[in-house]
Tab-separated table of C-alpha atoms in Angstrom:
chain	number	residue	atom	x	y	z
A	1	MET	CA	17.915	70.884	72.043
A	2	LEU	CA	21.516	69.933	72.634
A	3	GLN	CA	23.968	69.370	69.804
A	4	LEU	CA	26.876	66.934	69.946
A	5	SER	CA	29.226	66.894	66.967
A	6	ASP	CA	32.541	66.131	68.696
A	7	ASN	CA	33.942	62.748	69.650
A	8	ASP	CA	35.319	63.974	72.956
A	9	LEU	CA	34.750	62.384	76.351
A	10	GLN	CA	34.570	65.730	78.172
A	11	LYS	CA	31.949	67.076	75.710
A	12	GLN	CA	29.947	63.840	76.021
A	13	GLY	CA	29.928	64.175	79.809
A	14	LEU	CA	28.976	67.852	79.590
A	15	VAL	CA	26.002	67.152	77.279
A	16	ILE	CA	24.749	64.479	79.666
A	17	SER	CA	25.133	66.616	82.783
A	18	VAL	CA	23.449	69.594	81.083
A	19	ALA	CA	20.499	67.340	80.187
A	20	ASN	CA	20.326	66.127	83.802
A	21	ASN	CA	20.512	69.681	85.167
A	22	LEU	CA	17.721	70.868	82.871
A	23	LEU	CA	15.536	67.949	84.002
A	24	LYS	CA	16.110	68.964	87.633
A	25	PHE	CA	15.715	72.705	87.089
A	26	TYR	CA	12.499	72.679	85.035
A	27	ASP	CA	9.158	71.037	85.593
A	28	PRO	CA	9.656	67.823	83.517
A	29	ASP	CA	6.214	68.330	81.977
A	30	LYS	CA	7.242	71.753	80.701
A	31	VAL	CA	10.570	71.054	79.080
A	32	ALA	CA	11.378	68.868	76.069
A	33	ILE	CA	15.005	67.855	75.699
A	34	GLU	CA	16.414	66.369	72.530
A	35	VAL	CA	20.108	65.655	71.903
A	36	VAL	CA	21.100	65.632	68.217
A	37	ALA	CA	24.334	63.744	67.514
A	38	PHE	CA	25.987	64.000	64.103
A	39	GLY	CA	29.490	63.764	62.638
A	40	PRO	CA	32.016	62.546	65.206
A	41	GLY	CA	29.348	63.127	67.898
A	42	ILE	CA	27.541	59.882	67.060
A	43	GLU	CA	30.182	57.923	69.014
A	44	LEU	CA	28.109	58.801	72.091
A	45	LEU	CA	25.408	56.393	70.963
A	46	ARG	CA	27.578	53.330	70.241
A	47	PRO	CA	26.862	50.257	72.419
A	48	GLU	CA	30.345	50.360	74.000
A	49	ASN	CA	30.156	54.032	75.053
A	50	ALA	CA	30.964	54.487	78.746
A	51	ASN	CA	27.917	56.756	79.201
A	52	ARG	CA	25.419	54.168	77.969
A	53	ASN	CA	23.680	53.734	81.336
A	54	ARG	CA	23.320	57.478	81.840
A	55	ILE	CA	21.882	57.855	78.334
A	56	GLU	CA	19.371	55.049	78.839
A	57	SER	CA	18.345	56.621	82.151
A	58	LEU	CA	17.779	59.999	80.442
A	59	VAL	CA	15.741	58.341	77.676
A	60	ALA	CA	13.609	56.655	80.376
A	61	GLN	CA	12.967	60.170	81.730
A	62	GLY	CA	11.777	61.439	78.337
A	63	VAL	CA	14.982	62.839	76.807
A	64	ARG	CA	15.432	61.953	73.139
A	65	PHE	CA	18.831	61.160	71.579
A	66	ASP	CA	18.992	61.378	67.772
A	67	VAL	CA	21.655	59.722	65.628
A	68	CYS	CA	22.296	61.147	62.144
A	69	LEU	CA	21.876	58.416	59.488
A	70	ASN	CA	23.796	60.490	56.983
A	71	THR	CA	26.857	60.185	59.207
A	72	VAL	CA	26.210	56.454	59.635
A	73	ASP	CA	25.981	56.013	55.840
A	74	THR	CA	29.253	57.901	55.364
A	75	LEU	CA	31.007	55.723	57.949
A	76	GLU	CA	29.670	52.586	56.303
A	77	ARG	CA	30.990	53.744	52.912
A	78	GLU	CA	34.391	54.587	54.379
A	79	THR	CA	34.863	51.474	56.512
A	80	GLY	CA	32.790	48.862	54.670
A	81	LYS	CA	30.927	48.099	57.900
A	82	ARG	CA	27.730	49.674	59.222
A	83	PRO	CA	28.268	50.884	62.817
A	84	GLU	CA	25.712	49.813	65.421
A	85	PHE	CA	23.845	52.023	67.868
A	86	ILE	CA	21.928	51.476	71.086
A	87	ALA	CA	18.179	50.912	70.811
A	88	ALA	CA	17.602	54.032	72.930
A	89	ALA	CA	18.851	56.198	70.043
A	90	THR	CA	16.350	57.597	67.527
A	91	PRO	CA	17.550	57.606	63.900
A	92	VAL	CA	17.082	60.838	61.909
A	93	GLN	CA	18.027	61.244	58.253
A	94	VAL	CA	20.198	64.383	58.504
A	95	GLY	CA	21.216	65.677	61.932
A	96	VAL	CA	21.445	69.339	60.919
A	97	ALA	CA	18.071	69.158	59.150
A	98	GLN	CA	16.601	67.840	62.427
A	99	ILE	CA	18.155	70.841	64.202
A	100	LEU	CA	16.526	73.220	61.699
A	101	LEU	CA	13.159	71.463	62.081
A	102	LEU	CA	13.241	71.653	65.891
A	103	THR	CA	14.309	75.313	65.763
A	104	GLU	CA	11.309	76.097	63.556
A	105	ASN	CA	9.172	74.396	66.198
A	106	GLY	CA	10.384	76.609	69.023
A	107	TYR	CA	13.356	74.648	70.366
A	108	THR	CA	16.525	76.526	71.309
A	109	LEU	CA	19.786	75.011	70.106
A	110	VAL	CA	22.626	74.830	72.631
A	111	ARG	CA	25.950	73.161	71.902
A	112	PRO	CA	27.625	72.543	75.287
B	1	MET	CA	23.828	79.482	58.574
B	2	LEU	CA	26.966	77.579	59.534
B	3	GLN	CA	29.614	79.085	61.801
B	4	LEU	CA	33.307	78.252	61.612
B	5	SER	CA	35.565	79.793	64.249
B	6	ASP	CA	38.141	77.024	64.697
B	7	ASN	CA	41.248	76.395	62.642
B	8	ASP	CA	40.823	72.654	62.671
B	9	LEU	CA	40.887	70.362	59.644
B	10	GLN	CA	38.186	68.059	61.006
B	11	LYS	CA	35.824	71.006	61.694
B	12	GLN	CA	36.505	72.427	58.233
B	13	GLY	CA	35.604	69.077	56.664
B	14	LEU	CA	32.472	68.796	58.806
B	15	VAL	CA	31.227	72.278	57.816
B	16	ILE	CA	31.701	71.417	54.146
B	17	SER	CA	29.992	68.034	54.369
B	18	VAL	CA	27.077	69.534	56.343
B	19	ALA	CA	26.645	72.169	53.609
B	20	ASN	CA	26.679	69.424	50.961
B	21	ASN	CA	24.189	67.291	52.894
B	22	LEU	CA	21.799	70.227	53.310
B	23	LEU	CA	21.977	70.937	49.558
B	24	LYS	CA	21.076	67.293	48.862
B	25	PHE	CA	18.360	67.034	51.513
B	26	TYR	CA	16.439	70.221	50.742
B	27	ASP	CA	15.052	71.642	47.542
B	28	PRO	CA	17.951	73.991	46.564
B	29	ASP	CA	15.414	76.740	45.792
B	30	LYS	CA	14.059	76.537	49.334
B	31	VAL	CA	17.218	76.634	51.431
B	32	ALA	CA	19.807	79.417	51.728
B	33	ILE	CA	23.159	78.349	53.151
B	34	GLU	CA	25.732	80.832	54.377
B	35	VAL	CA	28.966	79.892	56.163
B	36	VAL	CA	30.357	82.643	58.430
B	37	ALA	CA	34.083	82.280	59.185
B	38	PHE	CA	35.707	84.417	61.868
B	39	GLY	CA	38.649	84.199	64.271
B	40	PRO	CA	40.812	81.143	63.573
B	41	GLY	CA	38.009	79.864	61.280
B	42	ILE	CA	39.052	82.171	58.434
B	43	GLU	CA	41.918	79.800	57.550
B	44	LEU	CA	39.289	77.841	55.595
B	45	LEU	CA	39.192	80.607	53.001
B	46	ARG	CA	42.934	81.014	52.367
B	47	PRO	CA	44.105	80.194	48.818
B	48	GLU	CA	46.242	77.280	50.013
B	49	ASN	CA	43.448	75.542	51.969
B	50	ALA	CA	43.053	71.891	50.978
B	51	ASN	CA	39.260	72.296	50.704
B	52	ARG	CA	39.430	75.112	48.140
B	53	ASN	CA	37.868	73.077	45.296
B	54	ARG	CA	35.012	71.890	47.475
B	55	ILE	CA	34.349	75.479	48.624
B	56	GLU	CA	34.333	76.832	45.086
B	57	SER	CA	31.956	74.050	44.046
B	58	LEU	CA	29.591	74.956	46.917
B	59	VAL	CA	29.739	78.653	45.972
B	60	ALA	CA	28.872	77.691	42.383
B	61	GLN	CA	25.789	75.937	43.846
B	62	GLY	CA	24.703	79.100	45.694
B	63	VAL	CA	26.313	78.629	49.125
B	64	ARG	CA	27.899	81.830	50.487
B	65	PHE	CA	31.150	81.839	52.501
B	66	ASP	CA	31.804	85.011	54.546
B	67	VAL	CA	35.210	86.082	55.822
B	68	CYS	CA	35.335	88.451	58.827
B	69	LEU	CA	37.358	91.586	57.952
B	70	ASN	CA	37.790	92.401	61.619
B	71	THR	CA	39.779	89.181	62.003
B	72	VAL	CA	41.756	90.010	58.836
B	73	ASP	CA	42.572	93.503	60.213
B	74	THR	CA	43.729	91.993	63.513
B	75	LEU	CA	45.991	89.497	61.711
B	76	GLU	CA	47.459	92.300	59.597
B	77	ARG	CA	48.222	94.357	62.727
B	78	GLU	CA	49.814	91.359	64.437
B	79	THR	CA	51.878	90.051	61.513
B	80	GLY	CA	52.507	93.188	59.444
B	81	LYS	CA	51.089	91.430	56.397
B	82	ARG	CA	47.497	91.325	55.134
B	83	PRO	CA	46.407	87.694	54.563
B	84	GLU	CA	44.827	86.872	51.205
B	85	PHE	CA	41.569	85.039	50.582
B	86	ILE	CA	39.979	83.248	47.655
B	87	ALA	CA	37.739	85.297	45.376
B	88	ALA	CA	34.835	82.972	46.219
B	89	ALA	CA	34.778	84.372	49.785
B	90	THR	CA	32.497	87.310	50.609
B	91	PRO	CA	34.000	89.906	52.979
B	92	VAL	CA	31.841	91.037	55.916
B	93	GLN	CA	32.896	93.674	58.437
B	94	VAL	CA	32.285	91.747	61.685
B	95	GLY	CA	31.531	88.016	61.500
B	96	VAL	CA	29.409	87.898	64.645
B	97	ALA	CA	27.427	90.965	63.539
B	98	GLN	CA	26.678	89.110	60.289
B	99	ILE	CA	25.453	86.153	62.367
B	100	LEU	CA	23.131	88.454	64.334
B	101	LEU	CA	21.831	90.047	61.128
B	102	LEU	CA	21.080	86.677	59.495
B	103	THR	CA	19.403	85.411	62.675
B	104	GLU	CA	17.103	88.459	62.654
B	105	ASN	CA	16.258	87.545	59.081
B	106	GLY	CA	15.133	84.032	59.929
B	107	TYR	CA	18.339	82.032	59.522
B	108	THR	CA	19.188	79.355	62.089
B	109	LEU	CA	22.745	79.298	63.347
B	110	VAL	CA	24.454	75.897	63.554
B	111	ARG	CA	28.106	75.471	64.522
B	112	PRO	CA	29.092	71.960	63.377
C	1	MET	CA	24.726	86.385	74.120
C	2	LEU	CA	28.058	84.611	74.014
C	3	GLN	CA	28.541	81.113	75.402
C	4	LEU	CA	31.788	79.845	76.904
C	5	SER	CA	31.893	76.192	77.923
C	6	ASP	CA	35.530	75.347	77.171
C	7	ASN	CA	38.562	75.884	79.378
C	8	ASP	CA	40.772	76.980	76.517
C	9	LEU	CA	42.902	80.120	76.380
C	10	GLN	CA	42.274	80.715	72.690
C	11	LYS	CA	38.475	80.435	73.157
C	12	GLN	CA	38.629	82.776	76.152
C	13	GLY	CA	40.508	85.362	74.088
C	14	LEU	CA	38.074	84.953	71.187
C	15	VAL	CA	35.005	85.507	73.416
C	16	ILE	CA	36.585	88.669	74.810
C	17	SER	CA	37.574	90.075	71.432
C	18	VAL	CA	34.135	89.294	69.970
C	19	ALA	CA	32.536	91.202	72.876
C	20	ASN	CA	34.879	94.152	72.237
C	21	ASN	CA	34.173	94.110	68.487
C	22	LEU	CA	30.415	94.078	69.059
C	23	LEU	CA	30.731	97.056	71.433
C	24	LYS	CA	32.648	98.967	68.746
C	25	PHE	CA	30.412	97.938	65.840
C	26	TYR	CA	27.015	98.664	67.397
C	27	ASP	CA	25.639	101.725	69.151
C	28	PRO	CA	26.302	100.689	72.812
C	29	ASP	CA	22.764	101.826	73.721
C	30	LYS	CA	21.298	99.412	71.203
C	31	VAL	CA	23.143	96.194	71.969
C	32	ALA	CA	23.091	94.097	75.140
C	33	ILE	CA	25.953	91.643	75.532
C	34	GLU	CA	25.916	88.827	78.057
C	35	VAL	CA	28.546	86.082	78.308
C	36	VAL	CA	27.288	82.841	79.895
C	37	ALA	CA	30.083	80.634	81.281
C	38	PHE	CA	29.321	77.070	82.369
C	39	GLY	CA	31.141	73.752	82.651
C	40	PRO	CA	34.880	74.126	82.020
C	41	GLY	CA	34.163	77.665	80.719
C	42	ILE	CA	33.848	79.090	84.245
C	43	GLU	CA	37.666	79.164	84.534
C	44	LEU	CA	37.450	82.494	82.692
C	45	LEU	CA	35.970	84.100	85.792
C	46	ARG	CA	38.505	82.879	88.377
C	47	PRO	CA	40.520	85.632	90.124
C	48	GLU	CA	43.805	84.370	88.679
C	49	ASN	CA	42.628	84.338	85.044
C	50	ALA	CA	44.982	86.255	82.732
C	51	ASN	CA	42.028	88.066	81.115
C	52	ARG	CA	40.715	89.529	84.388
C	53	ASN	CA	41.462	93.181	83.484
C	54	ARG	CA	39.807	92.862	80.076
C	55	ILE	CA	36.730	91.277	81.678
C	56	GLU	CA	36.439	94.002	84.300
C	57	SER	CA	36.790	96.645	81.578
C	58	LEU	CA	33.983	94.998	79.574
C	59	VAL	CA	31.760	94.834	82.679
C	60	ALA	CA	32.429	98.573	83.240
C	61	GLN	CA	31.126	99.092	79.680
C	62	GLY	CA	27.904	97.212	80.415
C	63	VAL	CA	28.745	93.647	79.331
C	64	ARG	CA	27.506	90.988	81.753
C	65	PHE	CA	29.455	87.799	82.565
C	66	ASP	CA	27.442	84.979	84.143
C	67	VAL	CA	28.923	82.098	86.114
C	68	CYS	CA	26.879	78.875	86.419
C	69	LEU	CA	26.374	77.971	90.097
C	70	ASN	CA	25.482	74.424	89.162
C	71	THR	CA	29.005	73.973	87.823
C	72	VAL	CA	30.435	75.627	90.953
C	73	ASP	CA	28.432	73.239	93.167
C	74	THR	CA	29.685	70.248	91.176
C	75	LEU	CA	33.310	71.393	91.489
C	76	GLU	CA	32.852	71.898	95.243
C	77	ARG	CA	31.450	68.357	95.587
C	78	GLU	CA	34.306	66.899	93.544
C	79	THR	CA	37.204	68.819	95.130
C	80	GLY	CA	35.906	69.572	98.644
C	81	LYS	CA	36.629	73.257	98.119
C	82	ARG	CA	34.342	75.941	96.709
C	83	PRO	CA	36.087	77.820	93.859
C	84	GLU	CA	36.125	81.625	94.026
C	85	PHE	CA	35.117	84.041	91.303
C	86	ILE	CA	35.709	87.711	90.577
C	87	ALA	CA	33.135	90.186	91.876
C	88	ALA	CA	32.464	91.312	88.300
C	89	ALA	CA	30.847	87.925	87.572
C	90	THR	CA	27.090	87.499	87.995
C	91	PRO	CA	25.993	84.156	89.487
C	92	VAL	CA	23.155	82.298	87.729
C	93	GLN	CA	21.673	79.004	88.931
C	94	VAL	CA	21.972	76.964	85.734
C	95	GLY	CA	23.979	78.355	82.814
C	96	VAL	CA	21.973	76.611	80.098
C	97	ALA	CA	18.669	77.699	81.707
C	98	GLN	CA	19.970	81.303	81.546
C	99	ILE	CA	20.703	80.766	77.834
C	100	LEU	CA	17.137	79.529	77.270
C	101	LEU	CA	15.709	82.490	79.214
C	102	LEU	CA	17.734	85.050	77.224
C	103	THR	CA	16.803	83.356	73.931
C	104	GLU	CA	13.123	83.640	74.844
C	105	ASN	CA	13.774	87.339	75.444
C	106	GLY	CA	15.162	87.961	71.986
C	107	TYR	CA	18.869	87.384	72.490
C	108	THR	CA	20.831	85.449	69.867
C	109	LEU	CA	23.201	82.781	71.142
C	110	VAL	CA	26.682	82.661	69.604
C	111	ARG	CA	29.406	80.321	70.768
C	112	PRO	CA	32.684	81.731	69.413
């Protein structure tokens, strides 16, 4: 499981290349990769993000990208407008709670 | 367990809002939240920090905030003056050793 | 296990002082410390890095520093020149795969 909580182009690129490297290094049937984006990290999953094609390609290969609805709700309260996300993103209620759940289920958390 | 090792206002705010979200999302009797601050992260626990009220409110709700004494000792050696911390902070000898201890005891480490 | 994936002098110094503090705090026979550098973090292990002496001293005390070959390959493709690393660094194929392997073997991952 990969965590993204920064809105930083270099971090976004690093998360995506780590996911690609793990897909190449492991037997795809034996590794499950899930990226959890929360806080400023959710910018990765906006429709206008420059990495959109690479994300959609990873999702087609079985990688899951989660977007934290708690962060989305906070942004909506602060800006008066609900931000949109790509259809390839999976909504989860609280990003950090998703991290705890996956950890309990044997995932290892890495924050590139 | 939440780690803070940056002196960065946005990270400080994110750690505090993650702690608040976890308190809301889980049954408070079933989740233990401990924030470990070391290195530049200990600025969060200085008396003049803008988040002081929010920290004290979290401590009143059972969240623990640890301050790494090793970092404090290093700052004292470098500046000739021992920095002060709020009474709500719990001193621990070595922040990373505290992280290892909590991990052995079933805590999951997240660094927002 | 300590992760370094930023090219940032303050982070480099923090990783090194955390490794030193752990060596002092624990019985050296009872703690194994491995630093995994990948992405922009591999700059730490270049011959010209200002921390070279401190790294070599830590390696002499049993700390291991890993350099991600996947990152090295990427840099070689992008720049046309293969970057060099100090002999004290241990090459690993994929930094994040090394992190997963160590986690499975009981190590705790901390990213200072």
